[in-house]
Coordinates of C-alpha atoms in Angstrom, one line a residue:
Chain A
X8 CA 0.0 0.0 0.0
X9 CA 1.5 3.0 -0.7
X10 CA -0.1 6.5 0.9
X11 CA 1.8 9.7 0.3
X12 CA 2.6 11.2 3.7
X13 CA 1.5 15.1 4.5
X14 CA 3.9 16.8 5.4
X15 CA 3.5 18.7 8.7
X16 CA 3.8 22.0 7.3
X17 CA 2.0 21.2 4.4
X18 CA -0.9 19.9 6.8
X19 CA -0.4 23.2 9.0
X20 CA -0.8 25.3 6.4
X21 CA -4.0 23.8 5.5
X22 CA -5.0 24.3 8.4
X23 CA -3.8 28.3 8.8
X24 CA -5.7 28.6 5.3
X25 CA -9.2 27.3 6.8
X26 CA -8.7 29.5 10.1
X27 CA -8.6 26.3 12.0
X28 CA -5.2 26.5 13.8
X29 CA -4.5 26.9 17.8
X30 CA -2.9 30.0 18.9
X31 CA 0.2 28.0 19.1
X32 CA 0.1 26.6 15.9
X33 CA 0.0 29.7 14.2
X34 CA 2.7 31.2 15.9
X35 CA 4.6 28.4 15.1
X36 CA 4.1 29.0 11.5
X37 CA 4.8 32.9 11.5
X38 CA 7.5 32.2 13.4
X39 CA 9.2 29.8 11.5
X40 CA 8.6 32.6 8.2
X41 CA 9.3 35.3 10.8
X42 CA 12.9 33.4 11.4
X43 CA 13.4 33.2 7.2
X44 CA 12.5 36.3 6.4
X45 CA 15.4 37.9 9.1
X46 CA 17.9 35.7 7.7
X47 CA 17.1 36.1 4.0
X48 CA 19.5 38.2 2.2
X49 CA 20.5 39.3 -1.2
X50 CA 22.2 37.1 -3.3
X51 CA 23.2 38.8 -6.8
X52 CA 24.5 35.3 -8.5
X53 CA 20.7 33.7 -7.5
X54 CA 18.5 36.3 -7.4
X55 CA 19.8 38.7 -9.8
X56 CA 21.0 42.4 -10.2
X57 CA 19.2 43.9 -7.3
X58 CA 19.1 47.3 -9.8
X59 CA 17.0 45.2 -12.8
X60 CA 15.0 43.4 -10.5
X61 CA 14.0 46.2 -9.1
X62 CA 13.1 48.1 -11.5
X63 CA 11.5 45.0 -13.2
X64 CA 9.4 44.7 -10.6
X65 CA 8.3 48.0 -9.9
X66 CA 7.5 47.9 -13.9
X67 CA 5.3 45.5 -13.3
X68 CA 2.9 47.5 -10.4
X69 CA 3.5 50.7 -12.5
X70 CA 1.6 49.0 -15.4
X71 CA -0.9 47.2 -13.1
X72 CA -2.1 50.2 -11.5
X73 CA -1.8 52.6 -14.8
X74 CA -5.2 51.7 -15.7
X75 CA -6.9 52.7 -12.1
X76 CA -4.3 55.8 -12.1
X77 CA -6.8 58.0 -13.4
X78 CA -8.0 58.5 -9.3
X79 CA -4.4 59.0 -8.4
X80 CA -4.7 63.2 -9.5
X81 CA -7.8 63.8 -7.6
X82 CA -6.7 61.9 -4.4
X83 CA -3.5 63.9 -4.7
X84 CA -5.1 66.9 -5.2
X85 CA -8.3 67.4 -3.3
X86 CA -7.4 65.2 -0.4
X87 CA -9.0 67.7 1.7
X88 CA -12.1 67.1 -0.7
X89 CA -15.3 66.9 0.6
X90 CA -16.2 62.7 2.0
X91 CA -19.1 63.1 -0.5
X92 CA -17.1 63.3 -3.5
X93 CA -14.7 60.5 -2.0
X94 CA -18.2 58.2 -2.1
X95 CA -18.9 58.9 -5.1
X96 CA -15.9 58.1 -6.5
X97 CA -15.6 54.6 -4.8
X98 CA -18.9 54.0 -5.8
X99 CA -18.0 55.4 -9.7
X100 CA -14.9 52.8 -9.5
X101 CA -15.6 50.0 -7.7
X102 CA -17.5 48.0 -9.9
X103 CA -14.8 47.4 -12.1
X104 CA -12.3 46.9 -9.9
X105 CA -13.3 44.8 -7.1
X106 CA -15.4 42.4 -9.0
X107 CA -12.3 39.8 -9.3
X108 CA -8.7 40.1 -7.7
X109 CA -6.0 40.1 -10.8
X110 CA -3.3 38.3 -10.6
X111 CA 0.0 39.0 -12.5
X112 CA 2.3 36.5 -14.0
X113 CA 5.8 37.6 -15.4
X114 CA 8.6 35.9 -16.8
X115 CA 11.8 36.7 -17.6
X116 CA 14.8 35.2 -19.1
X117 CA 13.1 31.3 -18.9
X118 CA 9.6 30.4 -19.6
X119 CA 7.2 29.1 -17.4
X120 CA 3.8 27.9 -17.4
X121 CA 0.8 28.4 -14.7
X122 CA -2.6 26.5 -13.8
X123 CA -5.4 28.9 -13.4
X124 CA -8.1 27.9 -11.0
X125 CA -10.4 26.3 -13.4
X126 CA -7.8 23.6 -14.7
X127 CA -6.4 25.8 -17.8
X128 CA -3.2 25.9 -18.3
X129 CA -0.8 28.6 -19.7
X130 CA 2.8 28.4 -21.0
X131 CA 4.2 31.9 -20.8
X132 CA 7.4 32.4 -23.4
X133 CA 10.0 34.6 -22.0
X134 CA 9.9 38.5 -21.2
X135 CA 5.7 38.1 -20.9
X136 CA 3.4 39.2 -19.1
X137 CA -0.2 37.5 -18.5
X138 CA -2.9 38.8 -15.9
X139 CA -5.9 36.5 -14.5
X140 CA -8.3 36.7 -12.0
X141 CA -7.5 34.2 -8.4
X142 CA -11.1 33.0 -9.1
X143 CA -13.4 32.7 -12.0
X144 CA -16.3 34.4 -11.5
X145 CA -19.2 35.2 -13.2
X146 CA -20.4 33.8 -16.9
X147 CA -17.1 34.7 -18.6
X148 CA -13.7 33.5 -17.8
X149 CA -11.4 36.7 -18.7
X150 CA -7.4 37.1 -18.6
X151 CA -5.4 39.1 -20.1
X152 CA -1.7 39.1 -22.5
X153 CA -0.2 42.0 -21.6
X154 CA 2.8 41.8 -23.6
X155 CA 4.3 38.8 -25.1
X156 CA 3.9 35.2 -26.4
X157 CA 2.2 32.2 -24.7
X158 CA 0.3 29.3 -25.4
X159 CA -2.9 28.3 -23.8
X160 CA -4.6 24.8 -23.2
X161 CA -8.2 26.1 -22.2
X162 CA -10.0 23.7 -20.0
X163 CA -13.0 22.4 -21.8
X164 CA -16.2 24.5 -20.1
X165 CA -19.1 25.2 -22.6
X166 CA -20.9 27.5 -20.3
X167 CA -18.3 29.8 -19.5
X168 CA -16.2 31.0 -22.3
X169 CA -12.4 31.5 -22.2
X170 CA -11.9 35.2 -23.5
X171 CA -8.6 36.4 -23.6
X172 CA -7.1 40.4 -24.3
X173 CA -4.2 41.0 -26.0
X174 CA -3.9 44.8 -27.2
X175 CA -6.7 45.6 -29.7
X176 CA -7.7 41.8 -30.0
X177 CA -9.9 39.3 -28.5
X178 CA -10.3 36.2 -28.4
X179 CA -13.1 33.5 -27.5
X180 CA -12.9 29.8 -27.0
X181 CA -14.5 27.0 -25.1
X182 CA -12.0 24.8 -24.4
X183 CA -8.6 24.4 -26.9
X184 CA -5.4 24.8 -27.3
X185 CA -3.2 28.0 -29.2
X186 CA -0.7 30.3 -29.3
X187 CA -0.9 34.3 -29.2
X188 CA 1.9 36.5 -30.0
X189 CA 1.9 40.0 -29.3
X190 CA 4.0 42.8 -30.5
X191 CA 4.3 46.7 -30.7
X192 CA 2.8 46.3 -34.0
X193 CA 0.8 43.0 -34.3
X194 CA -0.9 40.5 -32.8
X195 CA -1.3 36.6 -34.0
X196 CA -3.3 33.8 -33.0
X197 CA -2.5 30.5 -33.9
X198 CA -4.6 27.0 -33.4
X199 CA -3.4 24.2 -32.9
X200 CA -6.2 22.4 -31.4
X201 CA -10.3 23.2 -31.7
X202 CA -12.0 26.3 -32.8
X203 CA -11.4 30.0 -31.9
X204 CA -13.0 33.0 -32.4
X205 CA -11.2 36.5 -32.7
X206 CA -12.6 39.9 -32.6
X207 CA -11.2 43.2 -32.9
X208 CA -12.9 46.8 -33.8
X209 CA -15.7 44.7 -35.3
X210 CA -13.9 42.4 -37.4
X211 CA -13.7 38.7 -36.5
X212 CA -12.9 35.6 -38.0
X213 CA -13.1 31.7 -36.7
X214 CA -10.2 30.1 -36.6
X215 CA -9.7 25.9 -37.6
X216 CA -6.5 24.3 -36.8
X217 CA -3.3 25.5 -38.2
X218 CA -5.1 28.6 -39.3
X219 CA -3.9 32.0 -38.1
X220 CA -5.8 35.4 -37.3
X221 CA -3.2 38.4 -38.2
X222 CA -4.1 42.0 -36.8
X223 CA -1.7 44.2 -38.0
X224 CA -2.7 48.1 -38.9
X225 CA -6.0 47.8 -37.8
X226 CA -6.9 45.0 -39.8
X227 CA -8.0 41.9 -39.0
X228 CA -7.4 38.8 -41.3
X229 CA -7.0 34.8 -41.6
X230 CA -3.8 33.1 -43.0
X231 CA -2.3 29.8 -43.3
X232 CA 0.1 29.1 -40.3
X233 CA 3.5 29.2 -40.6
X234 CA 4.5 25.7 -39.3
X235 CA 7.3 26.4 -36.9
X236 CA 4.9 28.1 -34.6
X237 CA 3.6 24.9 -34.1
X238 CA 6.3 23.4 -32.9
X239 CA 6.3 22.9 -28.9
X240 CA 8.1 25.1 -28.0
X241 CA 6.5 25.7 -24.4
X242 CA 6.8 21.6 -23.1
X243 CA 9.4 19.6 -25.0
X244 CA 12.9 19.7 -25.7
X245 CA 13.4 21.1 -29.6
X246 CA 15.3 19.5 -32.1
X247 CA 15.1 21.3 -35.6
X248 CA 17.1 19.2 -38.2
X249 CA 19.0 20.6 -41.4
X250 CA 16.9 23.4 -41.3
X251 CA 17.5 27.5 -42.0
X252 CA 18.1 30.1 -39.6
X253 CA 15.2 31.9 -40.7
X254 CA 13.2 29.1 -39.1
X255 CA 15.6 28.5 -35.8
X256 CA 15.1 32.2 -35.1
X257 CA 11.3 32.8 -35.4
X258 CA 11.1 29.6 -32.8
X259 CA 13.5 31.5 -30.9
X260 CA 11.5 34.7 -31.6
X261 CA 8.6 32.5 -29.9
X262 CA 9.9 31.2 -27.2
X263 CA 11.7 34.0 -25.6
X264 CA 10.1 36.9 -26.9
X265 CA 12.8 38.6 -27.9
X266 CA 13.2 40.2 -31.8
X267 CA 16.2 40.0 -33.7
X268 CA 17.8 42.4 -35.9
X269 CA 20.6 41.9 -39.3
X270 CA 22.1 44.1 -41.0
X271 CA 22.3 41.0 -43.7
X272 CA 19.1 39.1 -44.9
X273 CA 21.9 36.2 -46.6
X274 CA 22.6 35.2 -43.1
X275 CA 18.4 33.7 -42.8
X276 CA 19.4 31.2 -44.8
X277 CA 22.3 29.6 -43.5
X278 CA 21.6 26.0 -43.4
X279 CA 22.0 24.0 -39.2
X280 CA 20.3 21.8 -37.2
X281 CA 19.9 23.3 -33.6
X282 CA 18.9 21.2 -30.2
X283 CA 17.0 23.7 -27.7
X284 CA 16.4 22.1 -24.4
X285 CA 13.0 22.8 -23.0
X286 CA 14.6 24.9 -20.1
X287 CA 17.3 26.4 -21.6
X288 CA 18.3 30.0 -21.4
X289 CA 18.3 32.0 -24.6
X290 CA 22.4 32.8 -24.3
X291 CA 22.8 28.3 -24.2
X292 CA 21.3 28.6 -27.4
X293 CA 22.9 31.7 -28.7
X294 CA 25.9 30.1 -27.8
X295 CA 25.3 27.1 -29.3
X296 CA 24.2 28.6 -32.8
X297 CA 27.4 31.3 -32.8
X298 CA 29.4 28.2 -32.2
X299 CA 28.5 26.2 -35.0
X300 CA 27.6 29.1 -37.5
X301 CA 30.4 31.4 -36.9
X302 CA 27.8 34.5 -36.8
X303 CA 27.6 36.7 -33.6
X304 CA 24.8 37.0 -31.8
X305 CA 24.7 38.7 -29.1
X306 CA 21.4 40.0 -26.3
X307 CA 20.8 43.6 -25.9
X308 CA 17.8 43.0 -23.3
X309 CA 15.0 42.1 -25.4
X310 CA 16.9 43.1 -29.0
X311 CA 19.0 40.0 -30.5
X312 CA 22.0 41.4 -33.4
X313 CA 23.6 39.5 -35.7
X314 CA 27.1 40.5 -36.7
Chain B
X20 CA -1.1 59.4 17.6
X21 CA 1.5 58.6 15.0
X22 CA 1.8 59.4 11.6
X23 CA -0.2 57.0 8.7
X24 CA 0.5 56.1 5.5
X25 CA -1.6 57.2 3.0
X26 CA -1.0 54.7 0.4
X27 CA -2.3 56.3 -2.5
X28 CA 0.5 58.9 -2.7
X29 CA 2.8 58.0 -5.0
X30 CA 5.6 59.6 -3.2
X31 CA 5.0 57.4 0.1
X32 CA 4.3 54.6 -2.0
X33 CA 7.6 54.8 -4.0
X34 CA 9.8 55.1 -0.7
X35 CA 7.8 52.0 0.9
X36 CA 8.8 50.1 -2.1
X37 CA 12.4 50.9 -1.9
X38 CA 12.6 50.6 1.5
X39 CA 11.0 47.2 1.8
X40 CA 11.0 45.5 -1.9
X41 CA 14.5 44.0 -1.5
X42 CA 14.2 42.6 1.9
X43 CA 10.4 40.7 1.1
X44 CA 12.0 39.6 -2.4
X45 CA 15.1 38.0 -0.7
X46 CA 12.7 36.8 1.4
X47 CA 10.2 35.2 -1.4
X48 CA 13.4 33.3 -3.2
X49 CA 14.6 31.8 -0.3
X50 CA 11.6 29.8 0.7
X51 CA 10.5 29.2 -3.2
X52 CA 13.8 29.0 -5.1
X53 CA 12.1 31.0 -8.4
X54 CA 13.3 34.2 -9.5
X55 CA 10.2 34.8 -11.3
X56 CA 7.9 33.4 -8.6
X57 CA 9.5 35.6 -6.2
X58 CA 9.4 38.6 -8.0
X59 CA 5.6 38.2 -9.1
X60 CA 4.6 37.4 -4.8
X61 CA 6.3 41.0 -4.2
X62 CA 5.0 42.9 -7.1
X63 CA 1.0 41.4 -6.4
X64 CA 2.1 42.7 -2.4
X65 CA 3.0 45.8 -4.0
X66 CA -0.2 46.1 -5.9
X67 CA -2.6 45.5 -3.4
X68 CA -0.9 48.1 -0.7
X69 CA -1.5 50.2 -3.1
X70 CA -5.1 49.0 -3.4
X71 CA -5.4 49.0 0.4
X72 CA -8.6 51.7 1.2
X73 CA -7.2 52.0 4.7
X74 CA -4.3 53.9 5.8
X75 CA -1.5 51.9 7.2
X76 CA 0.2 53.2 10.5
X77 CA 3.7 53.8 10.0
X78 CA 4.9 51.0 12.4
X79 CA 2.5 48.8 11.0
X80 CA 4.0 48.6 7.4
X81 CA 6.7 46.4 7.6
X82 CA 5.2 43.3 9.6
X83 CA 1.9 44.0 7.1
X84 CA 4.0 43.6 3.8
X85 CA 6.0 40.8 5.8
X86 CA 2.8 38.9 6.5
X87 CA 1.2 39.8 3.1
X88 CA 4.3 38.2 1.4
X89 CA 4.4 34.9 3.8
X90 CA 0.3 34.9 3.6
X91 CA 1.2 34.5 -0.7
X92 CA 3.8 31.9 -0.1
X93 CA 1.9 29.6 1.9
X94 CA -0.9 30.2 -1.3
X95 CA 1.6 29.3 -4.1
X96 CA 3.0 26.3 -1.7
X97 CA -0.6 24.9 -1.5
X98 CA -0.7 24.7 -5.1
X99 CA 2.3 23.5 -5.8
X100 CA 3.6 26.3 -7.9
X101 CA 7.3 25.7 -6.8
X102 CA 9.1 23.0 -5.2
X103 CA 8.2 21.7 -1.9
X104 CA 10.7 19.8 -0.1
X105 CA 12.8 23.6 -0.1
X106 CA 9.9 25.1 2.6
X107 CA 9.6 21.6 4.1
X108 CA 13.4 21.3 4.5
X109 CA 13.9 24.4 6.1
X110 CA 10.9 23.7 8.3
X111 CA 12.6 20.5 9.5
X112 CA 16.1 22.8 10.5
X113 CA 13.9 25.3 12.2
X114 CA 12.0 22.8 14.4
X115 CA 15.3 21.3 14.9
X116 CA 17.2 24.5 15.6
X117 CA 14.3 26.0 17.8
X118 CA 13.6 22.6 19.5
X119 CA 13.4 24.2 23.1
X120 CA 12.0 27.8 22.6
X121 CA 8.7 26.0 20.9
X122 CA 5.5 26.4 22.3
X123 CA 4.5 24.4 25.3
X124 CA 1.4 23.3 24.2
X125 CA 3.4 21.9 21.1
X126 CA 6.8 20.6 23.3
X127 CA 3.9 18.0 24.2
X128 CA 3.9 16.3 20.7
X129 CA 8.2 17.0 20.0
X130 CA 8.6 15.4 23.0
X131 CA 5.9 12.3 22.0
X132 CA 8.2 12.4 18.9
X133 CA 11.1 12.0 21.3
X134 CA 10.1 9.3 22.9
X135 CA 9.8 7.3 20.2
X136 CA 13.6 7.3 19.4
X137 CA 15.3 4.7 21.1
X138 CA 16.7 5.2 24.6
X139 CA 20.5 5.7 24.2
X140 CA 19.8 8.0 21.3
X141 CA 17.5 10.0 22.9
X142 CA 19.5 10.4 26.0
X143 CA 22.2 11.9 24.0
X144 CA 20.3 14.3 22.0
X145 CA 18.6 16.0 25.4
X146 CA 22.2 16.6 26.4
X147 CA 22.8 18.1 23.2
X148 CA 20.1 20.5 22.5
X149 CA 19.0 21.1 26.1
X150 CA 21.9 20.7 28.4
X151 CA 23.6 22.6 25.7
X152 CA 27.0 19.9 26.5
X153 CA 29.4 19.9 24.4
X154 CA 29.9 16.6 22.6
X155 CA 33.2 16.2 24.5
X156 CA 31.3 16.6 27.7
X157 CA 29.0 14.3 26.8
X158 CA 31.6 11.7 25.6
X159 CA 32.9 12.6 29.5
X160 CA 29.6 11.9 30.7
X161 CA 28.6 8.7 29.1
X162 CA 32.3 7.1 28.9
X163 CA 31.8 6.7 25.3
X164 CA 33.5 8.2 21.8
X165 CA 33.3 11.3 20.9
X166 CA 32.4 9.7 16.8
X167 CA 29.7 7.8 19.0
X168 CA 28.0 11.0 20.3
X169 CA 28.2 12.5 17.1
X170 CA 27.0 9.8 15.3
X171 CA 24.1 9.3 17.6
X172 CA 23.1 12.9 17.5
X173 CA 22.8 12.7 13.7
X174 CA 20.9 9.1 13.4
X175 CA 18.7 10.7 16.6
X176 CA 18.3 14.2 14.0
X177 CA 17.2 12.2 11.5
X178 CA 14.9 10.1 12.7
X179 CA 13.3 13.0 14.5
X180 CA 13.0 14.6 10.4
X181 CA 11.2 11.6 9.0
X182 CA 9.1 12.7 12.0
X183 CA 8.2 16.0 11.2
X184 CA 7.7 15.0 7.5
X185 CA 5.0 12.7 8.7
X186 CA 1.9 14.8 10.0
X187 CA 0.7 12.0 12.4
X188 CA 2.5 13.6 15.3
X189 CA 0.3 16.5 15.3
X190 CA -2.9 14.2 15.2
X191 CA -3.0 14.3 18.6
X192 CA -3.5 18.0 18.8
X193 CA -6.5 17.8 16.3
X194 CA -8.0 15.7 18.6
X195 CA -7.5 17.8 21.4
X196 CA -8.4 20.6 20.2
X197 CA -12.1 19.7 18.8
X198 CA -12.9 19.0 22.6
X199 CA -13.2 22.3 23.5

């Protein structure tokens, strides 16, 4: 018989999270945090440049709380305000933001994949940024690409559709799988498995598998789907074999979510056959490809070159 | 009365963040071991402080962005978002480390634990961690090697870790408790 053992902590935890532990027990949690959190310190070789991080990080609030900014000036201003106006300003802006608590998801320089709460699953390519609610609620299960690539397996649920926002575009499912790519000036989806629907500035288009929707200049249209997008690039080791840089770098482009720039377009179609490990770091495969192309590419933050 | 925080001013905001962000982010990867899972705890902190309708009390800030922080670990290690053993691990040590400052009502159930180690090796550890000997003295003491103590102390350690990993020594307490 086998029976996987709780943990104490894990059991304790359970407990703290159902408001069911002693006095005693809970003190023994926050103390035991309590004991980590003096002793943690900054490590630059595991935790990074504390400069990038933090400026990464306080990106990231900066760009969550942009949107409900527009309160910030009158708080700031007319503090001494009257309560009246105060109320009616909660009661102006609390519909839409207290109806679900957002999460934020970021990655950087790896990509990573999350489980939202009703069984979906997202793999988030490198430098993205995705947004989702703690809980589903209501009729309509909404998240949010705010920058970036990922791929999504949407839990099969007919009676709540999956609706996600990237930019300009949206896009409705039931239950399927595909990838969305975002840039400053486009955004793609791709299928891979079921059907999709994708709306923006009332245009749409359904999408079959290995069909793409393009929106690029305000237009919305359907194309066939360039096949190395469809390679899985978000949960298995890569091999691409005797193929063309062209193709190794718009994988790359996908899975890291960086762009690259030449100065020459001869260099796309140098022929090699590349091995990307599902966890690697972009540089490991930089490397690799410098190495046996004799090219030089090198990472400006989200900018690739090619010497 | 002393001063508050009113956290929608950017200004106060800003200097909260610097003061604190490193501090709760060391904090985060040490107990998950993911850069990006760390980051993302102290930037959702972040965001709802600055979401917070209530002033803060100046005093009040750093053990309510400590606690927000832990209060999001515990969430992601309930749903497995990173690894584990690393928490569980450093739970062990801190039981271990902390054996004789632990609350009473607890000592009850370490001390059940104890007792289930076998005599010799039990014996040796209570001189250890609550005599405070030294493991010469208590080589003195017993008339035995100093390797012996040592290696008792770690076999006694250990057992008392497979222990801890299994929750059945805080059963007791659930029992206990539901009484009252």
């Amino acid at each position: 018989m086998i029976k996987r053992i709780k943990h104490s902590l894990e059991y304790l935890i359970d407990k703290s999270s159902r408001n069911k532990t002693s006095e005693a027990e809970e003190n023994l949690l926050s103390n035991f945090a309590l004991s980590e959190y003096q002793n943690a310190k900054w490590d630059e070789s595991l935790m990074g440049n504390s400069d990038e991080v933090s400026k990464n990080i306080y990106d990231g609030i900066q760009l969550r709380i942009e949107k409900k900014k527009t309160i910030n000036p009158y708080l700031k201003y007319m503090a001494a305000a009257s309560i009246l106006f105060l109320v009616g300003l909660g009661f102006f802006f609390k519909p839409g933001i207290a109806a679900e608590k957002q999460l934020s998801f970021k990655t950087s320089s790896i990509p990573k994949s999350i489980k939202l709460s009703d069984g979906s699953k997202i793999y988030l390519a490198a430098n993205s940024s995705f947004q989702y609610p703690e809980k589903f609620k209501g009729d309509e299960r909404k998240v949010s690409l705010l920058k970036g690539n990922a791929f999504f397996e949407v839990a099969k649920d007919k009676k709540h559709p999956f609706i996600i926002t990237s930019g300009e575009v949206k896009t409705r499912v039931v239950g399927t799988s595909f990838h969305i790519q975002m840039s400053k000036s486009k955004c793609e989806v791709i299928v891979v498995t079921g059907k999709v629907n994708v709306t923006s500035k009332g245009q749409s288009v359904d999408l079959v598998p290995n069909e793409e929707a393009l929106f690029q200049s305000q237009k919305l249209t359907k194309l066939v789907a360039d096949k190395s997008y469809l390679v899985n690039w978000y949960s298995t080791d890569i091999t691409l074999n005797q193929t063309t840089l062209k193709q190794v770098i718009s994988v790359l482009q996908y899975k890291y979510g960086v762009s690259f720039h030449y100065d020459n377009e001869q260099v796309l179609a140098t022929p090699l056959t590349v091995f990307i490990k599902k966890d690697a770091t972009l540089e490991n495969v930089l490397e690799q490809i410098n190495y046996i192309t004799n090219l030089k590419f090198k990472v400006y933050g989200e900018i690739v070159k090619v010497d | 009365m002393l001063p508050k925080l009113p956290m929608k001013n950017p200004e106060i905001f800003e200097k909260t963040y610097t003061d604190y962000w490193q501090k709760l982010n060391a904090f985060s990867y040490t107990m998950t071991q993911d850069r990006d899972l760390a980051q993302n705890i102290v930037q959702d902190v972040f965001i709802d402080l600055w979401e917070r309708k209530d002033d803060l009390n100046i005093n009040a800030i750093e053990p309510y962005l400590f606690r927000a922080v832990k209060n999001q670990i515990f969430k992601h290690y309930q749903n497995n978002r990173f690894d584990k053993t690393i928490m569980e691990d450093k739970f062990e040590d801190y039981i271990i480390d902390n054996f004789t400052s632990i609350d009473p009502d607890l000592m009850d159930l370490l001390y059940s634990l104890l007792d289930k180690l076998p005599e010799k090796r039990k014996e040796v550890l209570l001189m250890y961690k609550f005599q405070d000997m030294s493991i010469d003295q208590i080589a003195d003491e017993l008339g035995i090697s100093k390797q012996t103590v040592k290696n008792q102390i770690s076999s006694a350690l250990k057992q008392l870790r497979e222990g801890l990993k299994d929750l059945a020594w805080l059963a007791p307490i659930i029992f206990f408790k539901q009484n009252f």
